[in-house]
Amino acid sequence: MQPRIQEQCVAGGIKGTILLAREGINGTVAGQPAAIDKLVAFLRALPGCAELDVKYSHAKEMPFYRMKVRLKKEIVTLGVDGIDPKREVGTYVQPEDWNALIADPDTVLIDTRNDYEVAIGTFEGAVDPRTKSFSEFPEWFRAHREELAAGKTKFAMFCTGGIRCEKSTAFLKAEGIDEVYHLEGGILRYLENIPEAQSKWQGECFVFDERVSVTHGLELGEMELCHACRRPISQNDKASAQFIEGVSCPACFAERSEEDRARFAERQRQIALAKKRGKPHIGVNPRADD
């Protein structure tokens, strides 16, 4: 299946990443509308993929450098055996009903994304687990379960596109939590469907491509990417003395050795040369959605 999907994408000039695992298929790709329609039809014709959920957005430029179809043990790595969203999962909540749920005083609202994602935007009143990767979530929940559940009966969870919160709600159900909910289609569908005047979203939403972030209506956000650590950076970050394009930012400056900085500086020089020649520099590796 992997080579067939890769061939279909390359033939259509499509770029991005598709992940394949026993539990399903996930990915983000970009291409011309006709090529995307053809790919979606191809994927939905695969065994078990007839009801594949597809979300659409638009970009003025190609947001990916290459096309990759990767095999993984899990689509997103939770690291807990036996968790299967197809067997047991939380209750799906449509974007139009989300505000009422999270306004309920009996609801605990948890952001299941990583710390660098939460830092640039989240829902009003959401708990930030401050995880570096999704695989840290189970340990965090078990450590904080009692304080989270104090006086609360409902757990509502959300993520970028709906995959991580599907898995996290399945995990909570396995842990014995009865009332578990998650935002269907994730933050992206909420931002697409809910007018800004009615929105409970604050900030921008990090996305795993060269757009870096989006806002209401899925408009392009203002965040950029540090190409040394792949974290989002603001204009204030770029004004810092610790920011050197392609070499470091305030978030990663202390993490890097002089050897690292020299290597990144050379890579940045090569990127600048490629840009000057009008060619893409394919050495830039996108951060994986974990």
Coordinates of C-alpha atoms in Angstrom, one line a residue:
M1 CA 0.0 0.0 0.0
Q2 CA 2.8 2.4 0.8
P3 CA 4.4 2.5 -2.7
R4 CA 1.0 2.7 -4.3
I5 CA 0.1 5.8 -2.3
Q6 CA 3.5 7.4 -2.9
E7 CA 3.2 6.8 -6.6
Q8 CA -0.3 8.3 -6.7
C9 CA 0.9 11.4 -4.9
V10 CA 4.1 11.9 -7.0
A11 CA 2.2 11.5 -10.2
G12 CA -0.2 14.3 -9.2
G13 CA 2.5 16.6 -8.0
I14 CA 1.3 16.3 -4.4
K15 CA 3.6 17.0 -1.5
G16 CA 3.3 16.4 2.2
T17 CA 3.3 13.5 4.6
I18 CA 0.9 10.5 4.9
L19 CA 1.2 8.1 7.9
L20 CA 0.1 4.5 7.7
A21 CA -0.5 2.3 10.7
R22 CA -2.6 -0.7 11.6
E23 CA -5.0 1.7 13.4
G24 CA -5.6 3.8 10.3
I25 CA -4.2 6.5 8.0
N26 CA -3.5 10.2 8.6
G27 CA -1.6 13.0 6.9
T28 CA -1.5 16.5 5.5
V29 CA -0.8 17.0 1.8
A30 CA -1.0 19.8 -0.7
G31 CA -1.5 20.0 -4.4
Q32 CA -3.8 21.3 -7.2
P33 CA -7.5 20.7 -6.5
A34 CA -8.0 18.1 -9.3
A35 CA -5.0 16.1 -8.0
I36 CA -6.2 16.2 -4.4
D37 CA -9.7 15.1 -5.4
K38 CA -8.1 12.2 -7.3
L39 CA -6.0 11.2 -4.3
V40 CA -8.9 11.3 -1.9
A41 CA -10.9 9.1 -4.2
F42 CA -7.9 6.7 -4.4
L43 CA -7.6 6.6 -0.6
R44 CA -11.3 6.1 0.0
A45 CA -11.2 3.1 -2.4
L46 CA -8.6 1.4 -0.1
P47 CA -9.9 -1.3 2.3
G48 CA -11.4 0.2 5.4
C49 CA -11.0 3.8 4.2
A50 CA -14.4 4.5 2.6
E51 CA -15.4 6.9 5.3
L52 CA -12.0 8.7 5.4
D53 CA -12.6 12.2 7.0
V54 CA -11.0 14.9 5.0
K55 CA -10.4 18.5 6.0
Y56 CA -9.7 21.2 3.4
S57 CA -7.8 24.5 3.6
H58 CA -6.0 26.7 1.1
A59 CA -2.5 28.1 0.8
K60 CA -1.1 30.6 -1.7
E61 CA 2.2 28.6 -2.0
M62 CA 3.2 25.0 -1.7
P63 CA 3.6 24.5 2.1
F64 CA 5.7 21.3 1.8
Y65 CA 9.1 20.4 0.4
R66 CA 8.7 16.8 -0.5
M67 CA 6.3 13.8 -0.4
K68 CA 6.6 11.1 2.2
V69 CA 4.5 8.1 3.0
R70 CA 5.7 6.6 6.3
L71 CA 4.9 3.4 8.1
K72 CA 4.4 3.7 11.9
K73 CA 3.4 1.6 14.8
E74 CA 0.9 4.3 15.8
I75 CA -0.4 7.3 13.9
V76 CA 0.4 9.4 16.9
T77 CA 2.5 7.8 19.6
L78 CA 0.6 7.4 22.9
G79 CA 2.7 4.4 24.0
V80 CA -0.2 2.6 25.9
D81 CA -1.0 -0.9 24.7
G82 CA -4.6 -1.8 24.0
I83 CA -5.9 1.8 23.3
D84 CA -8.1 1.6 20.2
P85 CA -10.3 4.6 19.3
K86 CA -12.2 2.4 16.8
R87 CA -13.4 0.2 19.8
E88 CA -14.0 2.8 22.5
V89 CA -13.7 6.5 22.3
G90 CA -15.1 9.7 23.8
T91 CA -18.2 11.5 22.6
Y92 CA -17.7 13.6 19.5
V93 CA -18.8 17.2 19.9
Q94 CA -19.5 19.4 16.8
P95 CA -17.8 22.8 16.7
E96 CA -21.2 24.5 17.0
D97 CA -21.8 22.8 20.4
W98 CA -18.3 23.1 21.8
N99 CA -18.7 26.5 23.5
A100 CA -21.6 25.3 25.6
L101 CA -19.7 22.2 26.7
I102 CA -16.6 24.1 27.8
A103 CA -18.6 26.8 29.5
D104 CA -20.2 24.1 31.7
P105 CA -18.7 24.4 35.3
D106 CA -18.7 20.6 35.5
T107 CA -16.3 20.3 32.6
V108 CA -12.5 20.0 32.7
L109 CA -11.0 21.2 29.5
I110 CA -7.6 19.7 28.5
D111 CA -5.3 20.7 25.6
T112 CA -3.7 17.5 24.5
R113 CA -1.0 19.2 22.3
N114 CA 2.6 19.8 23.0
D115 CA 3.9 22.7 25.0
Y116 CA 5.3 24.7 22.0
E117 CA 1.8 24.4 20.3
V118 CA -0.1 25.5 23.3
A119 CA 2.3 28.5 23.8
I120 CA 0.9 30.3 20.8
G121 CA -2.8 29.6 21.3
T122 CA -5.4 27.6 23.1
F123 CA -9.0 27.7 24.3
E124 CA -10.0 30.0 27.1
G125 CA -9.7 28.1 30.4
A126 CA -7.9 25.1 29.0
V127 CA -5.5 23.1 31.2
D128 CA -2.0 22.9 29.7
P129 CA -0.2 19.5 30.5
R130 CA 3.1 21.1 29.4
T131 CA 4.1 17.9 27.6
K132 CA 7.0 17.7 25.2
S133 CA 5.4 14.9 23.2
F134 CA 2.1 13.1 23.2
S135 CA 3.6 10.0 24.7
E136 CA 4.0 12.0 28.0
F137 CA 0.3 12.5 28.3
P138 CA -0.7 9.2 30.1
E139 CA 1.8 9.7 32.9
W140 CA 0.7 13.4 33.3
F141 CA -3.0 12.4 33.5
R142 CA -2.4 9.7 36.0
A143 CA -0.3 12.0 38.2
H144 CA -2.9 14.8 38.1
R145 CA -6.2 12.8 37.8
E146 CA -7.5 13.5 41.3
E147 CA -6.9 17.3 41.2
L148 CA -8.4 17.5 37.7
A149 CA -11.5 15.6 38.7
A150 CA -12.2 17.5 41.9
G151 CA -15.8 18.7 41.7
K152 CA -15.9 17.9 38.0
T153 CA -17.8 15.1 36.1
K154 CA -16.9 15.8 32.4
F155 CA -13.6 15.8 30.6
A156 CA -13.4 17.7 27.3
M157 CA -10.3 17.4 25.1
F158 CA -9.0 18.9 21.9
C159 CA -6.1 18.9 19.5
T160 CA -5.2 20.3 16.1
G161 CA -7.1 18.0 13.7
G162 CA -8.8 15.5 16.0
I163 CA -6.4 12.6 16.0
R164 CA -4.6 13.0 19.3
C165 CA -7.8 13.8 21.2
E166 CA -9.5 10.7 19.8
K167 CA -6.7 8.7 21.3
S168 CA -6.6 10.6 24.5
T169 CA -10.3 10.2 25.1
A170 CA -10.0 6.4 24.4
F171 CA -7.2 6.4 27.0
L172 CA -9.4 8.2 29.6
K173 CA -12.2 5.7 28.9
A174 CA -9.8 2.9 29.6
E175 CA -8.8 4.6 32.8
G176 CA -12.4 4.5 34.0
I177 CA -13.6 8.0 33.2
D178 CA -17.2 7.9 32.0
E179 CA -18.0 11.3 30.6
V180 CA -15.3 12.1 28.0
Y181 CA -15.8 14.4 25.1
H182 CA -13.6 15.7 22.2
L183 CA -13.9 18.3 19.5
E184 CA -14.7 16.7 16.2
G185 CA -12.3 17.8 13.5
G186 CA -10.1 19.5 16.1
I187 CA -9.2 23.2 16.4
L188 CA -9.0 23.5 12.6
R189 CA -12.6 22.7 12.0
Y190 CA -13.6 25.0 14.9
L191 CA -11.6 27.9 13.5
E192 CA -13.1 27.2 10.0
N193 CA -16.8 27.0 11.2
I194 CA -17.1 29.4 14.2
P195 CA -17.1 33.2 13.6
E196 CA -14.4 35.0 15.5
A197 CA -17.0 37.1 17.4
Q198 CA -18.4 33.8 18.9
S199 CA -15.1 32.1 19.3
K200 CA -13.5 30.9 22.6
W201 CA -10.2 30.4 20.9
Q202 CA -7.3 32.7 21.9
G203 CA -4.2 33.2 19.8
E204 CA -3.1 31.2 16.8
C205 CA -3.1 27.5 15.9
F206 CA 0.2 25.8 15.1
V207 CA 0.1 23.6 12.0
F208 CA 2.7 21.1 10.8
D209 CA 3.7 22.7 7.5
E210 CA 5.4 25.8 6.3
R211 CA 2.3 28.0 7.0
V212 CA 3.4 27.6 10.7
S213 CA 0.1 28.9 12.1
V214 CA -3.5 29.8 11.2
T215 CA -6.2 31.9 12.7
H216 CA -10.0 32.2 12.4
G217 CA -11.2 31.2 9.0
L218 CA -8.0 29.3 8.6
E219 CA -6.3 32.5 7.5
L220 CA -2.5 32.6 7.6
G221 CA -1.1 33.5 11.1
E222 CA 1.8 35.7 12.0
M223 CA 4.1 33.1 13.5
E224 CA 7.2 31.9 11.8
L225 CA 9.4 28.9 12.3
C226 CA 12.8 28.6 13.9
H227 CA 14.6 26.3 11.4
A228 CA 17.0 25.2 14.1
C229 CA 14.5 23.7 16.6
R230 CA 11.2 23.8 14.5
R231 CA 9.4 25.7 17.2
P232 CA 7.1 28.7 16.3
I233 CA 8.5 32.2 16.9
S234 CA 6.9 35.6 17.1
Q235 CA 8.1 39.0 16.0
N236 CA 9.1 39.6 19.6
D237 CA 11.2 36.4 19.5
K238 CA 12.9 37.6 16.3
A239 CA 13.8 40.9 18.0
S240 CA 15.8 39.0 20.7
A241 CA 19.6 39.0 20.7
Q242 CA 19.3 35.1 20.9
F243 CA 17.6 34.9 17.5
I244 CA 19.8 34.2 14.5
E245 CA 17.9 33.1 11.5
G246 CA 18.2 29.3 11.0
V247 CA 20.7 29.1 13.9
S248 CA 18.8 29.8 17.2
C249 CA 15.9 31.4 18.9
P250 CA 15.1 32.3 22.5
A251 CA 13.5 28.9 23.0
C252 CA 16.5 26.8 21.8
F253 CA 19.5 29.1 22.3
A254 CA 20.6 27.5 25.6
E255 CA 20.1 24.0 24.1
R256 CA 22.7 24.4 21.4
S257 CA 26.5 24.1 21.4
E258 CA 28.8 26.2 19.4
E259 CA 29.3 23.2 17.1
D260 CA 25.5 23.0 16.6
R261 CA 25.3 26.7 15.8
A262 CA 28.2 26.5 13.3
R263 CA 26.5 23.6 11.6
F264 CA 23.1 25.4 11.4
A265 CA 24.8 28.6 10.2
E266 CA 26.3 26.6 7.3
R267 CA 22.9 25.1 6.5
Q268 CA 21.3 28.5 6.6
R269 CA 24.0 29.7 4.1
Q270 CA 23.1 26.9 1.8
I271 CA 19.4 27.7 2.1
A272 CA 20.0 31.3 1.2
L273 CA 22.1 30.3 -1.8
A274 CA 19.3 27.9 -3.0
K275 CA 16.7 30.7 -2.6
K276 CA 18.9 33.1 -4.5
R277 CA 19.0 30.6 -7.4
G278 CA 15.2 30.1 -7.2
K279 CA 15.5 26.5 -6.0
P280 CA 14.1 24.8 -2.9
H281 CA 16.4 23.5 -0.2
I282 CA 15.2 20.1 0.6
G283 CA 17.4 19.7 3.7
V284 CA 14.7 21.4 5.8
N285 CA 12.9 18.7 7.8
P286 CA 9.4 19.4 9.0
R287 CA 8.6 18.7 12.6
A288 CA 6.5 15.5 13.1
D289 CA 3.0 15.8 14.6
D290 CA 3.6 13.8 17.8

